[in-house]
């Protein structure tokens, strides 16, 4: 599909893209750029690309597609670094979990003769770094693209096809709408997980060791989410501040009403909510976004 693709940042998402591009033959040349010598060396050892460059400006030379795969807070400085070296007509995209901020950070520096088509694959794990990637990460997962009305339609179509070849289903959305939807489906759940694991960690020593021992009773699933990359998630909350605070406000109100229901012994309120939420789980399985296996497919029992 492309003569040369440049990946800037080669962690979980960048390395997964490198694997799937190779498997599907999507680029003749893959250039890899990252900020540290160690990560670049590791990417070369694994064989993720054909060209390895610490200097992102050099790495984007002649690239038809540039994919920024770093934490979202790095986008502004990357856009400034690469702008003078971009090829006319190149497609510039990213994989960041926040979209309006990435556009605000990148658009002002990019030249008028390239196409910015921001993107976000809704696929990931709690692991990071160049060893974490695998070719099937994006299979049957959504990828959201957030071009604006000025974006070249051909560039958006080409990027859509690229993600489809990576195994994803693609949806086009307004950047602010993306940020609001993701605040509730991804950002808030991560915040809750970080908070609950942090609260457990703050308990007295004996209680804390019991929390870990009996973790199968629900806590364990939060610890998986709370093991996600601290830099990436710090940047998500800083760069999606408004939408996260908006959903957090709604969440706190609903939590207070649950608190009240428990205090008043209002079983009807609790039962009605728990039945509705069970139906949501059913719909997620029905649309193939999770498997029906009990206990997330683990073979041990859980209460
Ligand atoms: P990762 O595994 O931690 O890798 C991050 C990469 O970015 C590394 O190569 C790192 O370089 C580089 N980097 C970090 N800070 C940088 C900076 N200030 N300037 C230049 N390069 C920098 O991260 P990831 O999980 O692949 O996430 C990358 C992006 O994908 C994030 O924007 C995230 O929001 C988005 N995303 C993540 C997931 C997920 O589940 N992880 C899912 C969807 C989207 P060094 O190692 O050389 O320091």
mmCIF file of C-alpha atoms and ligand atoms in Angstrom:
data_model
loop_
_atom_site.group_PDB
_atom_site.id
_atom_site.type_symbol
_atom_site.label_atom_id
_atom_site.label_comp_id
_atom_site.label_asym_id
_atom_site.label_seq_id
_atom_site.Cartn_x
_atom_site.Cartn_y
_atom_site.Cartn_z
ATOM 1 C CA UNK A 1 0.000 0.000 0.000
ATOM 2 C CA UNK A 2 2.882 2.364 0.815
ATOM 3 C CA UNK A 3 6.480 2.715 -0.373
ATOM 4 C CA UNK A 4 7.709 3.911 3.006
ATOM 5 C CA UNK A 5 5.971 4.028 6.402
ATOM 6 C CA UNK A 6 7.614 5.696 9.400
ATOM 7 C CA UNK A 7 6.709 4.666 12.921
ATOM 8 C CA UNK A 8 7.608 7.245 15.566
ATOM 9 C CA UNK A 9 7.489 5.451 18.926
ATOM 10 C CA UNK A 10 7.879 1.686 18.932
ATOM 11 C CA UNK A 11 6.086 0.419 22.027
ATOM 12 C CA UNK A 12 3.062 -1.889 22.182
ATOM 13 C CA UNK A 13 1.135 -0.140 19.394
ATOM 14 C CA UNK A 14 4.090 0.783 17.149
ATOM 15 C CA UNK A 15 5.594 -2.703 17.274
ATOM 16 C CA UNK A 16 2.191 -4.355 16.704
ATOM 17 C CA UNK A 17 1.781 -2.178 13.602
ATOM 18 C CA UNK A 18 5.259 -3.190 12.420
ATOM 19 C CA UNK A 19 4.373 -6.894 12.805
ATOM 20 C CA UNK A 20 1.050 -6.645 10.993
ATOM 21 C CA UNK A 21 2.468 -4.425 8.200
ATOM 22 C CA UNK A 22 5.125 -7.054 7.560
ATOM 23 C CA UNK A 23 2.652 -9.925 7.663
ATOM 24 C CA UNK A 24 0.299 -8.181 5.234
ATOM 25 C CA UNK A 25 3.023 -6.598 3.082
ATOM 26 C CA UNK A 26 1.625 -3.098 3.569
ATOM 27 C CA UNK A 27 4.934 -1.197 3.169
ATOM 28 C CA UNK A 28 8.068 -1.699 1.089
ATOM 29 C CA UNK A 29 10.138 0.049 3.752
ATOM 30 C CA UNK A 30 9.422 0.534 7.453
ATOM 31 C CA UNK A 31 11.427 3.220 9.237
ATOM 32 C CA UNK A 32 11.478 3.123 13.028
ATOM 33 C CA UNK A 33 12.255 6.124 15.214
ATOM 34 C CA UNK A 34 12.139 6.428 18.989
ATOM 35 C CA UNK A 35 13.690 8.725 21.559
ATOM 36 C CA UNK A 36 15.971 6.275 23.416
ATOM 37 C CA UNK A 37 18.995 4.375 22.113
ATOM 38 C CA UNK A 38 17.977 1.270 24.123
ATOM 39 C CA UNK A 39 14.483 1.011 22.621
ATOM 40 C CA UNK A 40 15.785 1.635 19.100
ATOM 41 C CA UNK A 41 18.411 -1.068 19.568
ATOM 42 C CA UNK A 42 15.785 -3.512 20.839
ATOM 43 C CA UNK A 43 13.510 -2.732 17.862
ATOM 44 C CA UNK A 44 16.424 -3.524 15.557
ATOM 45 C CA UNK A 45 17.195 -6.788 17.391
ATOM 46 C CA UNK A 46 13.574 -7.899 16.984
ATOM 47 C CA UNK A 47 13.719 -6.784 13.333
ATOM 48 C CA UNK A 48 10.690 -4.498 13.412
ATOM 49 C CA UNK A 49 11.798 -2.307 10.498
ATOM 50 C CA UNK A 50 14.318 -1.693 7.715
ATOM 51 C CA UNK A 51 15.623 1.715 8.801
ATOM 52 C CA UNK A 52 16.348 2.779 12.394
ATOM 53 C CA UNK A 53 16.776 6.464 13.303
ATOM 54 C CA UNK A 54 16.923 8.374 16.586
ATOM 55 C CA UNK A 55 16.217 11.570 14.674
ATOM 56 C CA UNK A 56 12.498 11.593 13.797
ATOM 57 C CA UNK A 57 13.161 14.304 11.169
ATOM 58 C CA UNK A 58 15.507 11.988 9.243
ATOM 59 C CA UNK A 59 13.169 9.012 9.705
ATOM 60 C CA UNK A 60 10.202 10.707 7.969
ATOM 61 C CA UNK A 61 12.195 11.624 4.854
ATOM 62 C CA UNK A 62 10.321 10.309 1.759
ATOM 63 C CA UNK A 63 7.675 8.565 3.904
ATOM 64 C CA UNK A 64 4.162 8.309 2.401
ATOM 65 C CA UNK A 65 2.679 7.479 5.789
ATOM 66 C CA UNK A 66 3.907 8.634 9.206
ATOM 67 C CA UNK A 67 2.323 7.060 12.287
ATOM 68 C CA UNK A 68 3.017 8.704 15.636
ATOM 69 C CA UNK A 69 2.851 5.963 18.305
ATOM 70 C CA UNK A 70 4.062 7.830 21.393
ATOM 71 C CA UNK A 71 2.189 9.025 24.496
ATOM 72 C CA UNK A 72 -0.105 11.890 23.441
ATOM 73 C CA UNK A 73 1.888 14.513 25.379
ATOM 74 C CA UNK A 74 4.786 14.112 22.926
ATOM 75 C CA UNK A 75 2.767 15.008 19.786
ATOM 76 C CA UNK A 76 3.470 18.744 19.699
ATOM 77 C CA UNK A 77 7.238 18.426 19.839
ATOM 78 C CA UNK A 78 7.180 15.554 17.328
ATOM 79 C CA UNK A 79 5.091 17.621 14.883
ATOM 80 C CA UNK A 80 7.605 20.470 15.182
ATOM 81 C CA UNK A 81 10.553 18.134 14.625
ATOM 82 C CA UNK A 82 9.161 16.324 11.578
ATOM 83 C CA UNK A 83 7.389 19.196 9.790
ATOM 84 C CA UNK A 84 10.338 20.542 7.752
ATOM 85 C CA UNK A 85 11.176 17.034 6.496
ATOM 86 C CA UNK A 86 7.771 15.737 5.375
ATOM 87 C CA UNK A 87 7.167 14.675 1.800
ATOM 88 C CA UNK A 88 4.463 16.546 -0.105
ATOM 89 C CA UNK A 89 1.191 14.608 0.009
ATOM 90 C CA UNK A 90 2.257 12.417 2.953
ATOM 91 C CA UNK A 91 -0.425 11.129 5.342
ATOM 92 C CA UNK A 92 0.329 11.924 8.971
ATOM 93 C CA UNK A 93 -1.592 9.985 11.591
ATOM 94 C CA UNK A 94 -1.307 8.866 15.199
ATOM 95 C CA UNK A 95 -2.724 6.207 17.514
ATOM 96 C CA UNK A 96 -3.299 8.348 20.612
ATOM 97 C CA UNK A 97 -6.149 7.639 23.009
ATOM 98 C CA UNK A 98 -7.206 11.325 22.943
ATOM 99 C CA UNK A 99 -8.001 13.108 19.686
ATOM 100 C CA UNK A 100 -8.869 16.825 20.049
ATOM 101 C CA UNK A 101 -5.638 17.538 21.937
ATOM 102 C CA UNK A 102 -3.521 15.678 19.370
ATOM 103 C CA UNK A 103 -5.039 17.793 16.576
ATOM 104 C CA UNK A 104 -4.445 21.002 18.573
ATOM 105 C CA UNK A 105 -0.851 19.948 19.222
ATOM 106 C CA UNK A 106 0.036 18.840 15.692
ATOM 107 C CA UNK A 107 -1.997 20.819 13.184
ATOM 108 C CA UNK A 108 -0.404 24.268 13.700
ATOM 109 C CA UNK A 109 3.105 22.966 12.910
ATOM 110 C CA UNK A 110 2.319 20.759 9.911
ATOM 111 C CA UNK A 111 2.791 22.153 6.396
ATOM 112 C CA UNK A 112 -0.319 22.666 4.239
ATOM 113 C CA UNK A 113 0.768 20.081 1.666
ATOM 114 C CA UNK A 114 0.427 17.016 3.943
ATOM 115 C CA UNK A 115 -2.735 15.297 5.235
ATOM 116 C CA UNK A 116 -3.365 14.968 8.961
ATOM 117 C CA UNK A 117 -5.808 12.102 9.635
ATOM 118 C CA UNK A 118 -5.801 11.363 13.383
ATOM 119 C CA UNK A 119 -6.583 7.813 14.505
ATOM 120 C CA UNK A 120 -7.140 5.627 17.551
ATOM 121 C CA UNK A 121 -7.128 1.823 17.496
ATOM 122 C CA UNK A 122 -9.395 0.566 20.288
ATOM 123 C CA UNK A 123 -7.072 -2.311 21.033
ATOM 124 C CA UNK A 124 -4.386 -2.788 23.622
ATOM 125 C CA UNK A 125 -3.006 -4.657 26.576
ATOM 126 C CA UNK A 126 -1.441 -3.567 29.874
ATOM 127 C CA UNK A 127 2.059 -4.256 28.483
ATOM 128 C CA UNK A 128 4.385 -1.703 26.900
ATOM 129 C CA UNK A 129 7.613 -1.521 24.937
ATOM 130 C CA UNK A 130 8.825 -3.013 21.628
ATOM 131 C CA UNK A 131 8.591 -6.617 22.886
ATOM 132 C CA UNK A 132 4.913 -6.257 23.777
ATOM 133 C CA UNK A 133 3.576 -6.049 20.206
ATOM 134 C CA UNK A 134 1.931 -8.796 18.159
ATOM 135 C CA UNK A 135 0.434 -8.898 14.670
ATOM 136 C CA UNK A 136 -3.113 -9.844 15.672
ATOM 137 C CA UNK A 137 -3.630 -6.991 18.178
ATOM 138 C CA UNK A 138 -5.987 -5.056 15.895
ATOM 139 C CA UNK A 139 -7.996 -8.012 14.588
ATOM 140 C CA UNK A 140 -11.768 -7.481 14.858
ATOM 141 C CA UNK A 141 -11.127 -4.349 16.944
ATOM 142 C CA UNK A 142 -12.413 -0.895 16.075
ATOM 143 C CA UNK A 143 -10.167 1.865 14.843
ATOM 144 C CA UNK A 144 -11.624 5.383 15.017
ATOM 145 C CA UNK A 145 -10.420 8.055 12.568
ATOM 146 C CA UNK A 146 -11.167 11.709 13.323
ATOM 147 C CA UNK A 147 -10.494 13.809 10.191
ATOM 148 C CA UNK A 148 -12.143 17.247 10.067
ATOM 149 C CA UNK A 149 -14.239 18.640 7.195
ATOM 150 C CA UNK A 150 -11.111 20.105 5.536
ATOM 151 C CA UNK A 151 -9.257 16.758 5.438
ATOM 152 C CA UNK A 152 -8.602 15.254 2.028
ATOM 153 C CA UNK A 153 -11.159 12.459 1.441
ATOM 154 C CA UNK A 154 -8.642 10.351 -0.493
ATOM 155 C CA UNK A 155 -6.172 10.403 2.417
ATOM 156 C CA UNK A 156 -8.884 9.342 4.876
ATOM 157 C CA UNK A 157 -9.994 6.523 2.540
ATOM 158 C CA UNK A 158 -6.426 5.283 2.144
ATOM 159 C CA UNK A 159 -5.847 5.232 5.907
ATOM 160 C CA UNK A 160 -9.192 3.483 6.414
ATOM 161 C CA UNK A 161 -8.102 0.770 3.991
ATOM 162 C CA UNK A 162 -4.748 0.487 5.802
ATOM 163 C CA UNK A 163 -6.471 -0.186 9.147
ATOM 164 C CA UNK A 164 -8.849 -2.645 7.511
ATOM 165 C CA UNK A 165 -5.839 -4.534 6.173
ATOM 166 C CA UNK A 166 -4.492 -4.545 9.753
ATOM 167 C CA UNK A 167 -7.695 -6.411 10.711
ATOM 168 C CA UNK A 168 -9.720 -3.517 12.150
ATOM 169 C CA UNK A 169 -13.174 -2.180 11.493
ATOM 170 C CA UNK A 170 -13.039 1.558 10.942
ATOM 171 C CA UNK A 171 -15.422 4.263 12.132
ATOM 172 C CA UNK A 172 -15.092 7.955 11.276
ATOM 173 C CA UNK A 173 -16.015 10.334 14.077
ATOM 174 C CA UNK A 174 -15.685 13.931 15.235
ATOM 175 C CA UNK A 175 -12.639 14.328 17.526
ATOM 176 C CA UNK A 176 -14.589 15.864 20.439
ATOM 177 C CA UNK A 177 -17.234 13.165 20.226
ATOM 178 C CA UNK A 178 -14.474 10.528 20.279
ATOM 179 C CA UNK A 179 -13.025 12.059 23.443
ATOM 180 C CA UNK A 180 -16.386 12.027 25.223
ATOM 181 C CA UNK A 181 -17.177 8.429 24.233
ATOM 182 C CA UNK A 182 -13.714 7.204 25.219
ATOM 183 C CA UNK A 183 -13.852 9.102 28.515
ATOM 184 C CA UNK A 184 -16.670 6.813 29.660
ATOM 185 C CA UNK A 185 -15.638 3.566 27.932
ATOM 186 C CA UNK A 186 -11.917 3.668 28.643
ATOM 187 C CA UNK A 187 -10.569 6.645 30.574
ATOM 188 C CA UNK A 188 -12.973 6.557 33.533
ATOM 189 C CA UNK A 189 -12.631 2.755 34.013
ATOM 190 C CA UNK A 190 -8.856 3.216 34.138
ATOM 191 C CA UNK A 191 -9.205 6.024 36.679
ATOM 192 C CA UNK A 192 -11.464 3.851 38.838
ATOM 193 C CA UNK A 193 -8.987 0.957 38.622
ATOM 194 C CA UNK A 194 -6.034 3.184 39.538
ATOM 195 C CA UNK A 195 -8.062 4.567 42.438
ATOM 196 C CA UNK A 196 -9.263 1.251 43.865
ATOM 197 C CA UNK A 197 -5.816 -0.354 43.667
ATOM 198 C CA UNK A 198 -4.318 2.792 45.225
ATOM 199 C CA UNK A 199 -6.872 2.654 48.073
ATOM 200 C CA UNK A 200 -5.999 -1.004 48.705
ATOM 201 C CA UNK A 201 -2.321 -0.120 48.750
ATOM 202 C CA UNK A 202 -2.976 2.571 51.367
ATOM 203 C CA UNK A 203 -4.604 0.068 53.770
ATOM 204 C CA UNK A 204 -2.758 -1.195 56.832
ATOM 205 C CA UNK A 205 -0.100 -3.832 56.110
ATOM 206 C CA UNK A 206 -2.099 -6.882 57.294
ATOM 207 C CA UNK A 207 -5.275 -5.921 55.386
ATOM 208 C CA UNK A 208 -3.235 -5.158 52.255
ATOM 209 C CA UNK A 209 -1.640 -8.605 52.205
ATOM 210 C CA UNK A 210 -5.103 -10.170 52.510
ATOM 211 C CA UNK A 211 -6.369 -8.026 49.627
ATOM 212 C CA UNK A 212 -3.647 -9.537 47.444
ATOM 213 C CA UNK A 213 -4.266 -13.072 48.775
ATOM 214 C CA UNK A 214 -8.019 -12.978 48.114
ATOM 215 C CA UNK A 215 -7.732 -10.875 44.955
ATOM 216 C CA UNK A 216 -9.729 -13.358 42.820
ATOM 217 C CA UNK A 217 -12.939 -11.945 44.274
ATOM 218 C CA UNK A 218 -13.023 -9.029 41.805
ATOM 219 C CA UNK A 219 -9.998 -6.944 42.746
ATOM 220 C CA UNK A 220 -7.692 -8.863 40.395
ATOM 221 C CA UNK A 221 -9.368 -7.514 37.255
ATOM 222 C CA UNK A 222 -8.808 -3.963 38.463
ATOM 223 C CA UNK A 223 -5.105 -4.684 39.062
ATOM 224 C CA UNK A 224 -4.711 -5.698 35.417
ATOM 225 C CA UNK A 225 -6.069 -2.364 34.223
ATOM 226 C CA UNK A 226 -4.115 -0.465 36.902
ATOM 227 C CA UNK A 227 -0.873 -2.046 35.619
ATOM 228 C CA UNK A 228 -1.164 0.000 32.391
ATOM 229 C CA UNK A 229 1.639 2.347 31.388
ATOM 230 C CA UNK A 230 1.863 5.304 33.835
ATOM 231 C CA UNK A 231 3.197 7.798 31.244
ATOM 232 C CA UNK A 232 0.548 6.979 28.663
ATOM 233 C CA UNK A 233 -2.274 7.298 31.194
ATOM 234 C CA UNK A 234 -0.920 10.441 32.832
ATOM 235 C CA UNK A 235 -1.020 12.033 29.362
ATOM 236 C CA UNK A 236 -4.544 10.751 28.635
ATOM 237 C CA UNK A 237 -5.976 12.425 31.752
ATOM 238 C CA UNK A 238 -4.072 15.664 31.240
ATOM 239 C CA UNK A 239 -5.100 15.862 27.565
ATOM 240 C CA UNK A 240 -8.744 14.786 27.944
ATOM 241 C CA UNK A 241 -9.416 16.859 31.032
ATOM 242 C CA UNK A 242 -12.857 18.320 30.158
ATOM 243 C CA UNK A 243 -14.479 15.080 28.975
ATOM 244 C CA UNK A 244 -13.070 13.062 31.888
ATOM 245 C CA UNK A 245 -14.236 15.644 34.454
ATOM 246 C CA UNK A 246 -17.684 15.698 32.828
ATOM 247 C CA UNK A 247 -18.091 11.898 33.013
ATOM 248 C CA UNK A 248 -16.514 11.793 36.478
ATOM 249 C CA UNK A 249 -19.194 14.252 37.673
ATOM 250 C CA UNK A 250 -21.965 11.955 36.365
ATOM 251 C CA UNK A 251 -20.228 8.939 37.872
ATOM 252 C CA UNK A 252 -19.939 10.571 41.318
ATOM 253 C CA UNK A 253 -23.654 11.436 41.308
ATOM 254 C CA UNK A 254 -24.590 7.849 40.429
ATOM 255 C CA UNK A 255 -22.209 6.520 43.073
ATOM 256 C CA UNK A 256 -23.869 8.750 45.686
ATOM 257 C CA UNK A 257 -27.270 7.391 44.737
ATOM 258 C CA UNK A 258 -25.956 3.822 45.172
ATOM 259 C CA UNK A 259 -24.537 4.826 48.543
ATOM 260 C CA UNK A 260 -27.949 6.154 49.527
ATOM 261 C CA UNK A 261 -29.684 2.966 48.305
ATOM 262 C CA UNK A 262 -27.356 0.804 50.416
ATOM 263 C CA UNK A 263 -27.838 3.008 53.478
ATOM 264 C CA UNK A 264 -31.647 2.881 53.090
ATOM 265 C CA UNK A 265 -31.697 -0.837 52.317
ATOM 266 C CA UNK A 266 -33.282 -0.055 48.934
ATOM 267 C CA UNK A 267 -32.787 -3.505 47.341
ATOM 268 C CA UNK A 268 -35.088 -2.661 44.443
ATOM 269 C CA UNK A 269 -32.785 0.164 43.314
ATOM 270 C CA UNK A 270 -29.720 -2.102 43.481
ATOM 271 C CA UNK A 271 -31.444 -5.013 41.730
ATOM 272 C CA UNK A 272 -32.736 -2.813 38.901
ATOM 273 C CA UNK A 273 -29.261 -1.402 38.216
ATOM 274 C CA UNK A 274 -27.475 -4.748 38.451
ATOM 275 C CA UNK A 275 -29.968 -6.269 35.990
ATOM 276 C CA UNK A 276 -29.436 -3.442 33.498
ATOM 277 C CA UNK A 277 -25.656 -3.800 33.711
ATOM 278 C CA UNK A 278 -25.875 -7.549 33.169
ATOM 279 C CA UNK A 279 -27.694 -6.837 29.894
ATOM 280 C CA UNK A 280 -24.839 -4.547 28.789
ATOM 281 C CA UNK A 281 -22.364 -7.408 29.289
ATOM 282 C CA UNK A 282 -24.635 -9.637 27.160
ATOM 283 C CA UNK A 283 -24.686 -7.084 24.324
ATOM 284 C CA UNK A 284 -20.874 -6.768 24.365
ATOM 285 C CA UNK A 285 -20.584 -10.542 23.898
ATOM 286 C CA UNK A 286 -23.278 -10.518 21.205
ATOM 287 C CA UNK A 287 -21.348 -7.994 19.087
ATOM 288 C CA UNK A 288 -18.146 -10.041 19.481
ATOM 289 C CA UNK A 289 -16.193 -7.544 21.611
ATOM 290 C CA UNK A 290 -15.613 -10.230 24.281
ATOM 291 C CA UNK A 291 -15.940 -13.995 24.693
ATOM 292 C CA UNK A 292 -18.692 -15.817 26.523
ATOM 293 C CA UNK A 293 -16.272 -18.016 28.506
ATOM 294 C CA UNK A 294 -16.951 -17.612 32.221
ATOM 295 C CA UNK A 295 -14.415 -15.683 34.273
ATOM 296 C CA UNK A 296 -12.843 -14.071 31.172
ATOM 297 C CA UNK A 297 -11.722 -17.509 29.989
ATOM 298 C CA UNK A 298 -9.613 -18.203 33.083
ATOM 299 C CA UNK A 299 -9.728 -21.796 34.244
ATOM 300 C CA UNK A 300 -9.770 -21.044 37.977
ATOM 301 C CA UNK A 301 -12.911 -20.227 39.919
ATOM 302 C CA UNK A 302 -13.955 -16.764 40.914
ATOM 303 C CA UNK A 303 -16.618 -15.639 43.329
HETATM 304 P P1 LIG B 1 4.534 2.294 24.891
HETATM 305 O O1 LIG B 1 4.520 0.820 24.715
HETATM 306 O O2 LIG B 1 4.835 2.833 26.257
HETATM 307 O O3 LIG B 1 5.574 2.930 23.852
HETATM 308 C C1 LIG B 1 5.748 4.315 23.752
HETATM 309 C C2 LIG B 1 6.786 4.664 22.696
HETATM 310 O O4 LIG B 1 6.825 6.087 22.602
HETATM 311 C C3 LIG B 1 8.196 4.209 23.029
HETATM 312 O O5 LIG B 1 8.863 3.891 21.831
HETATM 313 C C4 LIG B 1 8.808 5.468 23.673
HETATM 314 O O6 LIG B 1 10.176 5.622 23.435
HETATM 315 C C5 LIG B 1 8.150 6.560 22.870
HETATM 316 N N1 LIG B 1 8.087 7.812 23.643
HETATM 317 C C6 LIG B 1 7.656 7.964 24.910
HETATM 318 N N2 LIG B 1 7.699 9.247 25.270
HETATM 319 C C7 LIG B 1 8.200 9.931 24.217
HETATM 320 C C8 LIG B 1 8.513 11.291 23.997
HETATM 321 N N3 LIG B 1 8.293 12.222 24.943
HETATM 322 N N4 LIG B 1 9.015 11.638 22.790
HETATM 323 C C9 LIG B 1 9.231 10.701 21.842
HETATM 324 N N5 LIG B 1 8.964 9.388 22.006
HETATM 325 C C10 LIG B 1 8.453 9.017 23.175
HETATM 326 O O7 LIG B 1 3.156 2.951 24.475
HETATM 327 P P2 LIG B 1 1.915 2.326 23.663
HETATM 328 O O8 LIG B 1 1.102 1.482 24.595
HETATM 329 O O9 LIG B 1 2.392 1.753 22.389
HETATM 330 O O10 LIG B 1 1.055 3.642 23.427
HETATM 331 C C11 LIG B 1 1.379 4.554 22.392
HETATM 332 C C12 LIG B 1 0.170 5.397 22.066
HETATM 333 O O11 LIG B 1 -0.905 4.537 21.718
HETATM 334 C C13 LIG B 1 -0.318 6.282 23.206
HETATM 335 O O12 LIG B 1 -0.611 7.560 22.716
HETATM 336 C C14 LIG B 1 -1.605 5.615 23.665
HETATM 337 O O13 LIG B 1 -2.539 6.596 24.084
HETATM 338 C C15 LIG B 1 -2.073 4.895 22.417
HETATM 339 N N6 LIG B 1 -2.832 3.661 22.659
HETATM 340 C C16 LIG B 1 -2.402 2.767 23.581
HETATM 341 C C17 LIG B 1 -3.140 1.620 23.812
HETATM 342 C C18 LIG B 1 -2.710 0.611 24.871
HETATM 343 O O14 LIG B 1 -3.506 -0.198 25.306
HETATM 344 N N7 LIG B 1 -1.466 0.611 25.288
HETATM 345 C C19 LIG B 1 -4.297 1.367 23.059
HETATM 346 C C20 LIG B 1 -4.686 2.276 22.075
HETATM 347 C C21 LIG B 1 -3.940 3.433 21.880
HETATM 348 P P3 LIG B 1 11.364 5.113 24.352
HETATM 349 O O15 LIG B 1 11.058 3.716 24.780
HETATM 350 O O16 LIG B 1 12.507 5.204 23.410
HETATM 351 O O17 LIG B 1 11.450 6.061 25.506
#
